[in-house]
Tab-separated table of C-alpha atoms and ligand atoms in Angstrom:
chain	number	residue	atom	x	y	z
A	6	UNK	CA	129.250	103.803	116.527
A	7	UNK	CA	127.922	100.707	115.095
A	8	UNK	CA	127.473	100.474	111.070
A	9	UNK	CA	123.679	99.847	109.689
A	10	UNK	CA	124.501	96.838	108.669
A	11	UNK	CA	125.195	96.005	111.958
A	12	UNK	CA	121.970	97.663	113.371
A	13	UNK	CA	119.635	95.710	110.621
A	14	UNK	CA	121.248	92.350	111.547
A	15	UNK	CA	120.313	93.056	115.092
A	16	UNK	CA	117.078	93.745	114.674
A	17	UNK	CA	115.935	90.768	112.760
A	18	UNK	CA	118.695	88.935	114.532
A	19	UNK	CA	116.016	86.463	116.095
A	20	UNK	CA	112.252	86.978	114.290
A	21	UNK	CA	111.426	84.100	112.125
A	22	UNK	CA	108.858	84.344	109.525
A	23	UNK	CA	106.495	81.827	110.885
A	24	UNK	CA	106.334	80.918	115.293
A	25	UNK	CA	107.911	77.659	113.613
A	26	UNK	CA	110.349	76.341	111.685
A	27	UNK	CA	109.531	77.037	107.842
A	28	UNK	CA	112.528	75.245	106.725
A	29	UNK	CA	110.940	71.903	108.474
A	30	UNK	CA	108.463	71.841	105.356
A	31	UNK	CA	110.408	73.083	102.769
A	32	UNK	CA	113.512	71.189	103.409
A	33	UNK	CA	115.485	74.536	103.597
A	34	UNK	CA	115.490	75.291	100.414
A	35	UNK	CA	116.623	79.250	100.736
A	36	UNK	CA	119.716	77.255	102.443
A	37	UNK	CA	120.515	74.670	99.350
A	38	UNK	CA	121.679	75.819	95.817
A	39	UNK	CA	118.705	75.089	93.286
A	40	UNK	CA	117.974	76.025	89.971
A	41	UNK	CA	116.216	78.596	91.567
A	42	UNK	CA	118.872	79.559	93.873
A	43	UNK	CA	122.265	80.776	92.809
A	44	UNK	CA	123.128	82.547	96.233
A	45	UNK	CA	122.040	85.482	98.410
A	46	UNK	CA	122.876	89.060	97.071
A	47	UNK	CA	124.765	90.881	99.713
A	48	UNK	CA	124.279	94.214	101.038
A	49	UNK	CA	126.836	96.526	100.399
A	50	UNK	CA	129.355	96.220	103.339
A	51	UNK	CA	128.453	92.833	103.715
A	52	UNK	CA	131.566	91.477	101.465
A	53	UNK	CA	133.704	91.709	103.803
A	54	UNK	CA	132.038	90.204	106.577
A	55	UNK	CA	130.905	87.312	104.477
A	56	UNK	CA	134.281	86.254	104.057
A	57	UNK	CA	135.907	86.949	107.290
A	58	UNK	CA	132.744	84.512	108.464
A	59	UNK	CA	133.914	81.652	105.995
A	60	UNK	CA	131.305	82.483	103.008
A	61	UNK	CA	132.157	82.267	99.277
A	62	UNK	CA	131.295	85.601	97.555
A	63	UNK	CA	131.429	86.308	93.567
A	64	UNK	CA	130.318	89.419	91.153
A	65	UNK	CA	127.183	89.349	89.825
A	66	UNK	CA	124.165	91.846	88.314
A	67	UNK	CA	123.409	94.142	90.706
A	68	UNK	CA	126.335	93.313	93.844
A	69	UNK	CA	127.817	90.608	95.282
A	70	UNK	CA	126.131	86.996	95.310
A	71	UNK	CA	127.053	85.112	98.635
A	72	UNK	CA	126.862	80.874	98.882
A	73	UNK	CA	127.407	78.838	101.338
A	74	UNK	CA	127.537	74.956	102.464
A	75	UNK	CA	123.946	75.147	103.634
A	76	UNK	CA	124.681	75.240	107.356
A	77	UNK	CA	125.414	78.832	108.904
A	78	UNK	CA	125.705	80.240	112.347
A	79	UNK	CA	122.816	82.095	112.860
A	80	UNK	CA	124.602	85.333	114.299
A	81	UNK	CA	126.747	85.598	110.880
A	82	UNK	CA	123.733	84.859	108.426
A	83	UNK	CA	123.826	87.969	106.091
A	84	UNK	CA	120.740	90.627	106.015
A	85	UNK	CA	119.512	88.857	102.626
A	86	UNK	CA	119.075	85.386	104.323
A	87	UNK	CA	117.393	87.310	107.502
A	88	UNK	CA	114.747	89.352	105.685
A	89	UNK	CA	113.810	86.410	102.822
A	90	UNK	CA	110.787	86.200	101.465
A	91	UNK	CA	110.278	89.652	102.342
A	92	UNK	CA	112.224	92.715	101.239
A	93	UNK	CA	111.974	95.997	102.269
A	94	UNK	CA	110.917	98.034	99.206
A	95	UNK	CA	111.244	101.611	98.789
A	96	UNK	CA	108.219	103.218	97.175
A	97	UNK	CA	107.860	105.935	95.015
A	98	UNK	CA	107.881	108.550	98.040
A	99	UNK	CA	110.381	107.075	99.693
A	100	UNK	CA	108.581	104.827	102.298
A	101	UNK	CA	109.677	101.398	103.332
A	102	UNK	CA	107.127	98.996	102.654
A	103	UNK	CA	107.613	95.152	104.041
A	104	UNK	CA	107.013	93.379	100.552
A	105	UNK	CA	107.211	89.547	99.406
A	106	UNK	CA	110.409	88.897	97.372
A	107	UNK	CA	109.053	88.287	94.216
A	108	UNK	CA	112.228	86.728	93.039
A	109	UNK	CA	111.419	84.158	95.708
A	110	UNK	CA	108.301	82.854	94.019
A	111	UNK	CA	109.522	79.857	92.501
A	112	UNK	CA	112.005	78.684	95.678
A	113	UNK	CA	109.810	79.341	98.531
A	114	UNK	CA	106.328	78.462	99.580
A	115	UNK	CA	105.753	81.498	101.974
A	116	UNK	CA	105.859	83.359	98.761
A	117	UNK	CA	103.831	81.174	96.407
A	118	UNK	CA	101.252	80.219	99.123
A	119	UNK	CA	101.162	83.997	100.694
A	120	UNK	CA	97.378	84.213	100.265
A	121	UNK	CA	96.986	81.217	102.496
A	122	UNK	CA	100.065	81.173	105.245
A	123	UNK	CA	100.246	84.624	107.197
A	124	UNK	CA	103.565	85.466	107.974
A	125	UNK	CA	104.578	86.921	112.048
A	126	UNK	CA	103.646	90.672	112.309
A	127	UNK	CA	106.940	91.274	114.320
A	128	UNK	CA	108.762	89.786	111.010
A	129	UNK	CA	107.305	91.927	108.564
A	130	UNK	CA	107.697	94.996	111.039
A	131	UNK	CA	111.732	93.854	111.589
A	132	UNK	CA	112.462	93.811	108.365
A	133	UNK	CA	110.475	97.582	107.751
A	134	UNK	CA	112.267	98.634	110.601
A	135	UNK	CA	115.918	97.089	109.190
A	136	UNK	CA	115.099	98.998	105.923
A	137	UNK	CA	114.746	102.077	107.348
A	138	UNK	CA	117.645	101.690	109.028
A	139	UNK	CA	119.414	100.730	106.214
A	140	UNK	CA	118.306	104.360	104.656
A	141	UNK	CA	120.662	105.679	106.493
A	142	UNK	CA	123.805	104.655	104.443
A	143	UNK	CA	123.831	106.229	100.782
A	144	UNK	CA	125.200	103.250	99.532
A	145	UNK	CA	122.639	100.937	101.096
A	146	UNK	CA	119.990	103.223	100.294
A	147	UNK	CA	120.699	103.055	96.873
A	148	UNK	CA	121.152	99.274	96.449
A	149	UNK	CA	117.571	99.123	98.395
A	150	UNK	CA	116.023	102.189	95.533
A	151	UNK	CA	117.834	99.928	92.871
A	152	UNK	CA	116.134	96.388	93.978
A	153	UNK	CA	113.002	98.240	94.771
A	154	UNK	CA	112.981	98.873	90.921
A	155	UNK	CA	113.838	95.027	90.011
A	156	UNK	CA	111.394	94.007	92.600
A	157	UNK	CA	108.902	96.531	91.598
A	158	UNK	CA	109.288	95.239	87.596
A	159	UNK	CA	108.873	91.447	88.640
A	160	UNK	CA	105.872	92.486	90.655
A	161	UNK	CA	103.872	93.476	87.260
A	162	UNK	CA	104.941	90.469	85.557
A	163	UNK	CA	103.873	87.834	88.814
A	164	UNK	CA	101.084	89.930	89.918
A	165	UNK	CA	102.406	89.520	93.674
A	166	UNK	CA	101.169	93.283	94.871
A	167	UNK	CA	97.642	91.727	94.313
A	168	UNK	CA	97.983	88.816	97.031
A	169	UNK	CA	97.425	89.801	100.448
A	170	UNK	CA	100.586	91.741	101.834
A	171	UNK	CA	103.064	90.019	104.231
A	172	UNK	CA	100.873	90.515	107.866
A	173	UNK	CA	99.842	88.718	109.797
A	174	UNK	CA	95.570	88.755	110.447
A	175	UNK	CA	95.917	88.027	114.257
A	176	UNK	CA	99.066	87.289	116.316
A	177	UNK	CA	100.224	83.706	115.686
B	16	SF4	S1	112.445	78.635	101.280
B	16	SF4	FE1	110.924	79.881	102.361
B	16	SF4	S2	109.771	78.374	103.591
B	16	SF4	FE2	111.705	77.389	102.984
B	16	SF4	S3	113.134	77.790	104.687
B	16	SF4	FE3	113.411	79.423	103.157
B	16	SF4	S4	112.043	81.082	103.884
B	16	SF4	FE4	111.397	79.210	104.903
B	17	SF4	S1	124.038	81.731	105.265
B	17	SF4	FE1	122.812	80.410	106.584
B	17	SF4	S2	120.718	81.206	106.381
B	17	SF4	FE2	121.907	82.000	104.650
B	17	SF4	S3	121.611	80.563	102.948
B	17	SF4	FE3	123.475	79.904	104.067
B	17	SF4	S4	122.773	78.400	105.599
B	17	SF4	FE4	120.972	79.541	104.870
């Protein structure tokens, strides 16, 4: 039976935030190490996939921080670099909620312009539907309850809960 890591992948294997490119404006900058990016934190499981694909992975607070050369094939991207600017946050009653990454505010301007650039409703519901897959694992499901808290903690300091949430109005 395949893992949940393998079942999240899948299902945001080919949604895209926006119907085009994001990374044409931005320059790709979830893709290039900034001061504002040191890496994408890995799920757990992911390690080892990230460097049988060629990744470079090191400790850090809270997992394992992947980096790469700023190029990927798409089918090995891990669930981090899938799912960003969203994350799937698990509230207080244990629902997944689709949520901008507040830790993305600085890097990327789907997060920082959220109020005016809708993001694709079958995103937002892909990455719901990888985090309740991801439930399914204890260890995932506590990494997810665990960044849920960070996430939740950044929120109050940002004020991100009070922009629109991550849906689309109308179907792009
Ligand atoms: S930083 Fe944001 S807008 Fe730029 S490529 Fe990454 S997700 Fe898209
Ligand atoms: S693995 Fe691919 S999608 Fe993720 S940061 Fe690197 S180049 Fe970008």
């Amino acid at each position: 039976m395949r893992n949940v890591i393998e079942r999240a992948r899948e299902v945001l294997g080919e949604v895209t935030p926006l119907a085009t490119d994001c990374g044409q404006v931005c320059g790709g900058r979830c893709c290039h190490a900034t001061a504002d990016s040191i890496g994408m934190l890995l799920f757990p499981g992911e390690e080892a996939l990230a460097q049988r694909d060629g990744f470079r992975t090191h400790s850090a607070q809270g997992g394992c921080l992947m980096t790469c050369d700023g190029v990927c094939d798409r089918d090995t991207r891990p669930l981090a670099c899938r799912m960003f600017p969203l994350f799937p946050l698990v509230t207080e009653g244990g629902r997944i909620r689709a949520v901008y990454d507040p830790r993305g505010w600085r890097l990327c301007p789907l997060v920082s312009q959220c109020a005016h650039v809708p993001l694709r409703r079958d995103f937002v519901r892909a990455v719901r539907r990888a985090g309740r897959i991801l439930m399914e694992d204890p260890a995932c499901a506590a990494f997810l309850r665990l960044q849920s808290e960070e996430i939740c903690e950044l929120n109050r300091l940002v004020g991100l809960e009070a922009e629109r949430p991550p849906i689309a109005r109308r179907k792009p």
